[in-house]
Amino acid sequence: MEDILAKALGQDAAQLAATEKRDLLVRLLSRLAHEVRNPLSSLDIHIQLLEEDLEAVVPQGRGQFSSRLEIIHGELHRLESIVERFLRLAGPSALDLEPVAAGKIAAHVCELLQPDASGKSIQIVQTIEADLPTVMADPLRLTQALLNLAINAIQAVQHDGSIEVSVKRSAADGAIVFGVRDSGPGIPADKLTEIFEPYFTTKEEGSGLGLWIAQQIAVAHGGKLTARNAAGGGAIFTLTLPLRGKEKSGG
Ligand SMILES: Nc1ncnc2c1ncn2[C@@H]1O[C@H](COP(=O)(O)OP(=O)(O)OP(=O)(O)O)[C@@H](O)[C@H]1O
Ligand SMILES: [Mg+2]
């Protein structure tokens, strides 16, 4: 797995955490499966056509080639079903869902980044709403997504400023809404969509995968990740997770 990722990503693979590597590998393999599926079905059609052509040209040779064609058909179908099975496996069902206390995840992310932030005179402010319900989520992936956002926020501020990590319930539908806001320069208006694309980076040492991975994680949970600029400057990233109707009180 390390090898495949190293070749696909160059030196970047070494910087990625285990969950990011797993996500990327799944993406690479499902892309491969998608790309193999099309020529396979085209082969299938052309072999059927070839069979018809051969019958028209050499009707007496039918017995000779029909057994070979049968083998080709059989093998093609076998390949197709391998690809189908793989595409089903590689789907977003790979999350390890459990009831998660959203506030605890956010607090943990802040705790992890505190030493780095302190060293840069960046204040981390936690705004966690009281009495949040638990949400069905994969805690490792969710932590990874929020870390990616908070690391970006610290990098945007560089030094002397603040980042705010918040968790609240959406007044509209009760979804859990994580926010990561920073006092940095904000995102150029024409880049608000592009920043989510894999490999888009403005950093010398960036892989450009952090936001893309965070978005994949949000979407795999049935949620979403959006970006905007705050009126007073700085960027705000919002990761929304639906409750999926499996909420419990407390946490
Ligand atoms: N909080 C932010 N403020 C301003 N720009 C941001 C912010 N977060 C992300 N960006 C922009 O989006 C780009 C993509 O971010 P992303 O996290 O995907 O990659 P990266 O941070 O460049 O590299 P890495 O893979 O190490 O995370 C960044 O290079 C930066 O230009
Ligand atoms: Mg990043």
Short mmCIF file of C-alpha atoms and ligand atoms in Angstrom, two decimals:
data_model
loop_
_atom_site.label_atom_id
_atom_site.label_comp_id
_atom_site.label_asym_id
_atom_site.label_seq_id
_atom_site.Cartn_x
_atom_site.Cartn_y
_atom_site.Cartn_z
CA MET A 1 0.00 0.00 0.00
CA GLU A 2 2.85 2.40 0.88
CA ASP A 3 4.40 1.62 -2.50
CA ILE A 4 1.27 2.30 -4.53
CA LEU A 5 0.65 5.57 -2.71
CA ALA A 6 4.26 6.66 -2.97
CA LYS A 7 4.18 6.13 -6.72
CA ALA A 8 0.81 7.83 -7.11
CA LEU A 9 1.59 10.81 -4.92
CA GLY A 10 5.36 11.14 -4.98
CA GLN A 11 6.96 12.06 -1.69
CA ASP A 12 3.64 13.28 -0.26
CA ALA A 13 2.66 9.78 0.87
CA ALA A 14 5.10 9.97 3.77
CA GLN A 15 3.29 12.97 5.27
CA LEU A 16 -0.13 11.36 5.34
CA ALA A 17 -1.76 9.80 8.39
CA ALA A 18 -2.98 6.20 8.26
CA THR A 19 -6.66 7.10 7.76
CA GLU A 20 -5.74 9.48 4.93
CA LYS A 21 -3.73 6.74 3.28
CA ARG A 22 -6.65 4.33 3.54
CA ASP A 23 -9.00 6.91 2.03
CA LEU A 24 -6.63 7.64 -0.82
CA LEU A 25 -5.99 4.01 -1.58
CA VAL A 26 -9.72 3.35 -1.76
CA ARG A 27 -10.12 6.35 -4.09
CA LEU A 28 -7.28 5.21 -6.34
CA LEU A 29 -8.58 1.66 -6.57
CA SER A 30 -12.19 2.66 -7.19
CA ARG A 31 -11.02 5.02 -9.92
CA LEU A 32 -9.09 2.15 -11.46
CA ALA A 33 -12.17 -0.06 -11.26
CA HIS A 34 -14.34 2.64 -12.89
CA GLU A 35 -11.84 3.08 -15.68
CA VAL A 36 -11.51 -0.64 -16.33
CA ARG A 37 -15.28 -1.12 -16.46
CA ASN A 38 -15.83 0.95 -19.61
CA PRO A 39 -13.38 -0.82 -21.95
CA LEU A 40 -14.65 -4.14 -20.58
CA SER A 41 -18.22 -3.48 -21.66
CA SER A 42 -16.98 -2.18 -25.01
CA LEU A 43 -14.98 -5.42 -25.48
CA ASP A 44 -18.08 -7.43 -24.68
CA ILE A 45 -20.13 -5.66 -27.33
CA HIS A 46 -17.40 -5.95 -29.97
CA ILE A 47 -16.93 -9.66 -29.38
CA GLN A 48 -20.66 -10.18 -29.91
CA LEU A 49 -20.43 -8.20 -33.15
CA LEU A 50 -17.36 -10.17 -34.21
CA GLU A 51 -19.28 -13.39 -33.60
CA GLU A 52 -22.05 -12.21 -35.92
CA ASP A 53 -19.53 -11.08 -38.57
CA LEU A 54 -17.73 -14.43 -38.47
CA GLU A 55 -20.98 -16.34 -38.89
CA ALA A 56 -21.84 -14.27 -41.95
CA VAL A 57 -18.39 -14.71 -43.53
CA VAL A 58 -17.66 -18.36 -42.66
CA PRO A 59 -20.94 -20.04 -41.74
CA GLN A 60 -19.33 -23.48 -41.98
CA GLY A 61 -16.58 -22.58 -39.46
CA ARG A 62 -19.03 -21.94 -36.63
CA GLY A 63 -18.03 -24.93 -34.54
CA GLN A 64 -14.37 -24.00 -34.79
CA PHE A 65 -14.60 -20.56 -33.29
CA SER A 66 -17.70 -20.75 -31.12
CA SER A 67 -15.96 -22.56 -28.26
CA ARG A 68 -13.15 -19.97 -28.21
CA LEU A 69 -15.66 -17.12 -28.25
CA GLU A 70 -17.54 -18.71 -25.39
CA ILE A 71 -14.35 -18.73 -23.32
CA ILE A 72 -13.72 -15.05 -24.12
CA HIS A 73 -17.31 -14.18 -23.12
CA GLY A 74 -16.99 -16.13 -19.90
CA GLU A 75 -13.72 -14.49 -18.93
CA LEU A 76 -15.05 -11.02 -19.74
CA HIS A 77 -18.06 -11.57 -17.52
CA ARG A 78 -15.80 -12.80 -14.77
CA LEU A 79 -13.72 -9.61 -15.01
CA GLU A 80 -16.87 -7.49 -15.00
CA SER A 81 -18.18 -9.11 -11.86
CA ILE A 82 -14.81 -8.70 -10.11
CA VAL A 83 -14.90 -4.99 -10.94
CA GLU A 84 -18.53 -4.64 -9.81
CA ARG A 85 -17.84 -6.41 -6.55
CA PHE A 86 -14.85 -4.17 -5.95
CA LEU A 87 -16.81 -0.99 -6.67
CA ARG A 88 -19.40 -2.06 -4.10
CA LEU A 89 -16.70 -2.79 -1.51
CA ALA A 90 -14.92 0.51 -2.09
CA GLY A 91 -18.08 2.53 -1.49
CA PRO A 92 -18.37 4.99 1.39
CA SER A 93 -19.61 2.20 3.69
CA ALA A 94 -16.10 1.84 5.11
CA LEU A 95 -16.85 4.17 8.05
CA ASP A 96 -16.78 2.75 11.59
CA LEU A 97 -19.86 4.46 12.95
CA GLU A 98 -20.54 4.81 16.68
CA PRO A 99 -22.33 7.36 18.89
CA VAL A 100 -19.89 10.23 19.19
CA ALA A 101 -19.83 13.25 21.53
CA ALA A 102 -19.11 16.04 19.04
CA GLY A 103 -17.88 18.43 21.74
CA LYS A 104 -15.28 15.94 22.93
CA ILE A 105 -13.90 15.48 19.42
CA ALA A 106 -13.59 19.25 18.95
CA ALA A 107 -11.92 19.65 22.37
CA HIS A 108 -9.49 16.84 21.54
CA VAL A 109 -8.51 18.51 18.26
CA CYS A 110 -7.86 21.80 20.11
CA GLU A 111 -5.79 19.98 22.71
CA LEU A 112 -3.65 18.33 20.01
CA LEU A 113 -2.89 21.69 18.39
CA GLN A 114 -2.42 23.72 21.57
CA PRO A 115 1.40 23.36 21.77
CA ASP A 116 1.85 24.39 18.12
CA ALA A 117 -0.56 27.33 18.51
CA SER A 118 1.05 28.54 21.75
CA GLY A 119 4.46 28.54 20.09
CA LYS A 120 3.06 30.90 17.44
CA SER A 121 1.11 33.11 19.86
CA ILE A 122 -2.16 31.89 18.37
CA GLN A 123 -5.06 31.63 20.78
CA ILE A 124 -7.42 28.68 20.33
CA VAL A 125 -10.96 29.49 21.42
CA GLN A 126 -13.44 26.64 21.94
CA THR A 127 -17.13 27.45 21.68
CA ILE A 128 -19.02 24.25 22.41
CA GLU A 129 -22.76 24.40 22.91
CA ALA A 130 -24.05 22.69 26.06
CA ASP A 131 -26.23 19.55 25.93
CA LEU A 132 -25.34 18.47 22.42
CA PRO A 133 -26.80 15.10 21.42
CA THR A 134 -24.39 12.38 20.30
CA VAL A 135 -24.08 11.87 16.58
CA MET A 136 -23.40 8.63 14.66
CA ALA A 137 -19.91 9.14 13.25
CA ASP A 138 -16.50 7.57 12.75
CA PRO A 139 -14.51 9.31 15.51
CA LEU A 140 -11.09 8.77 13.87
CA ARG A 141 -12.17 10.14 10.51
CA LEU A 142 -14.05 13.03 12.08
CA THR A 143 -10.98 13.95 14.15
CA GLN A 144 -8.89 13.77 11.00
CA ALA A 145 -11.25 16.10 9.11
CA LEU A 146 -11.32 18.68 11.91
CA LEU A 147 -7.56 18.48 12.36
CA ASN A 148 -7.07 19.23 8.67
CA LEU A 149 -9.29 22.33 9.03
CA ALA A 150 -7.66 23.52 12.24
CA ILE A 151 -4.12 22.99 10.91
CA ASN A 152 -5.05 25.07 7.85
CA ALA A 153 -6.44 27.76 10.17
CA ILE A 154 -3.17 27.92 12.15
CA GLN A 155 -1.16 27.97 8.93
CA ALA A 156 -3.35 30.81 7.58
CA VAL A 157 -2.84 32.90 10.73
CA GLN A 158 0.91 32.08 10.80
CA HIS A 159 1.47 33.86 14.14
CA ASP A 160 -0.22 36.28 16.54
CA GLY A 161 -3.92 35.78 16.09
CA SER A 162 -6.69 33.38 16.95
CA ILE A 163 -8.67 30.42 15.72
CA GLU A 164 -12.09 29.43 16.98
CA VAL A 165 -13.37 25.87 16.96
CA SER A 166 -17.10 25.68 17.57
CA VAL A 167 -19.80 23.02 17.75
CA LYS A 168 -23.49 23.78 17.81
CA ARG A 169 -26.81 22.39 16.67
CA SER A 170 -28.39 23.73 13.53
CA ALA A 171 -31.56 25.62 14.46
CA ALA A 172 -33.06 24.54 11.13
CA ASP A 173 -32.74 20.73 11.28
CA GLY A 174 -30.84 19.83 14.45
CA ALA A 175 -27.72 18.73 12.53
CA ILE A 176 -24.37 18.99 14.31
CA VAL A 177 -22.39 21.93 12.92
CA PHE A 178 -18.64 22.22 13.46
CA GLY A 179 -17.04 25.55 12.65
CA VAL A 180 -13.35 26.41 12.27
CA ARG A 181 -12.74 30.14 11.96
CA ASP A 182 -9.45 31.98 11.82
CA SER A 183 -8.09 35.52 11.95
CA GLY A 184 -5.96 34.93 8.84
CA PRO A 185 -6.20 36.63 5.43
CA GLY A 186 -9.26 34.64 4.25
CA ILE A 187 -9.67 32.82 0.93
CA PRO A 188 -9.57 34.71 -2.39
CA ALA A 189 -13.18 34.83 -3.63
CA ASP A 190 -12.30 33.12 -6.93
CA LYS A 191 -10.67 30.19 -5.09
CA LEU A 192 -13.57 29.25 -2.79
CA THR A 193 -14.43 26.18 -4.90
CA GLU A 194 -10.95 25.30 -6.14
CA ILE A 195 -9.49 24.85 -2.65
CA PHE A 196 -11.45 21.58 -2.29
CA GLU A 197 -9.89 20.01 -5.36
CA PRO A 198 -7.23 17.36 -4.74
CA TYR A 199 -3.70 18.73 -5.09
CA PHE A 200 -4.78 22.39 -5.02
CA THR A 201 -2.30 24.15 -2.76
CA THR A 202 -0.75 27.59 -2.35
CA LYS A 203 1.81 26.27 0.14
CA GLU A 204 5.38 25.39 -0.68
CA GLU A 205 5.19 22.21 1.40
CA GLY A 206 1.48 21.49 0.93
CA SER A 207 0.07 18.36 -0.70
CA GLY A 208 -3.27 20.05 -1.39
CA LEU A 209 -5.12 17.02 -0.04
CA GLY A 210 -6.21 18.22 3.42
CA LEU A 211 -9.48 19.88 2.42
CA TRP A 212 -10.30 17.29 -0.18
CA ILE A 213 -9.97 14.52 2.41
CA ALA A 214 -11.98 16.50 4.98
CA GLN A 215 -14.74 16.93 2.39
CA GLN A 216 -14.72 13.21 1.51
CA ILE A 217 -15.11 12.41 5.20
CA ALA A 218 -18.01 14.86 5.62
CA VAL A 219 -19.78 13.49 2.54
CA ALA A 220 -19.22 9.85 3.60
CA HIS A 221 -21.15 10.73 6.80
CA GLY A 222 -24.00 12.16 4.74
CA GLY A 223 -22.85 15.67 5.63
CA LYS A 224 -20.99 18.48 3.90
CA LEU A 225 -18.05 20.86 4.19
CA THR A 226 -18.28 24.46 3.03
CA ALA A 227 -16.01 27.52 3.10
CA ARG A 228 -16.68 31.23 3.25
CA ASN A 229 -14.99 34.42 4.35
CA ALA A 230 -16.08 36.17 7.53
CA ALA A 231 -17.33 39.73 7.21
CA GLY A 232 -14.58 40.92 9.55
CA GLY A 233 -11.83 38.99 7.69
CA GLY A 234 -10.51 35.43 8.02
CA ALA A 235 -11.95 32.16 6.74
CA ILE A 236 -14.78 30.06 8.16
CA PHE A 237 -15.07 26.34 7.38
CA THR A 238 -18.31 24.61 8.33
CA LEU A 239 -18.61 20.83 8.60
CA THR A 240 -22.18 19.65 9.02
CA LEU A 241 -23.18 16.14 10.14
CA PRO A 242 -26.78 14.95 10.04
CA LEU A 243 -28.01 13.23 13.19
CA ARG A 244 -29.42 10.28 11.19
CA GLY A 245 -32.20 10.00 13.72
CA LYS A 246 -29.99 7.88 16.00
CA GLU A 247 -29.44 10.58 18.59
CA LYS A 248 -29.19 10.07 22.32
CA SER A 249 -29.23 12.88 24.83
CA GLY A 250 -26.13 13.86 26.79
CA GLY A 251 -22.50 14.10 25.67
N1 LIG B 1 -8.11 28.71 6.67
C1 LIG B 1 -7.67 29.03 5.45
N2 LIG B 1 -7.44 30.33 5.10
C2 LIG B 1 -7.02 30.65 3.87
N3 LIG B 1 -6.76 29.75 2.88
C3 LIG B 1 -6.97 28.45 3.16
C4 LIG B 1 -7.43 28.02 4.45
N4 LIG B 1 -7.55 26.68 4.43
C5 LIG B 1 -7.17 26.29 3.20
N5 LIG B 1 -6.80 27.33 2.44
C6 LIG B 1 -6.33 27.28 1.04
O1 LIG B 1 -6.73 26.07 0.48
C7 LIG B 1 -5.58 25.35 -0.01
C8 LIG B 1 -5.84 23.86 0.07
O2 LIG B 1 -5.89 23.45 1.43
P1 LIG B 1 -5.57 21.93 1.77
O3 LIG B 1 -5.68 21.75 3.23
O4 LIG B 1 -6.37 21.05 0.89
O5 LIG B 1 -4.06 21.75 1.28
P2 LIG B 1 -2.75 22.37 1.93
O6 LIG B 1 -3.06 22.89 3.29
O7 LIG B 1 -2.20 23.33 0.93
O8 LIG B 1 -1.81 21.12 2.01
P3 LIG B 1 -2.00 19.86 3.03
O9 LIG B 1 -2.21 18.70 2.15
O10 LIG B 1 -0.74 19.85 3.79
O11 LIG B 1 -3.19 20.11 3.88
C9 LIG B 1 -4.42 25.87 0.81
O12 LIG B 1 -3.18 25.69 0.17
C10 LIG B 1 -4.82 27.34 0.97
O13 LIG B 1 -4.48 28.07 -0.18
MG MG B 2 -4.06 21.69 4.68
#
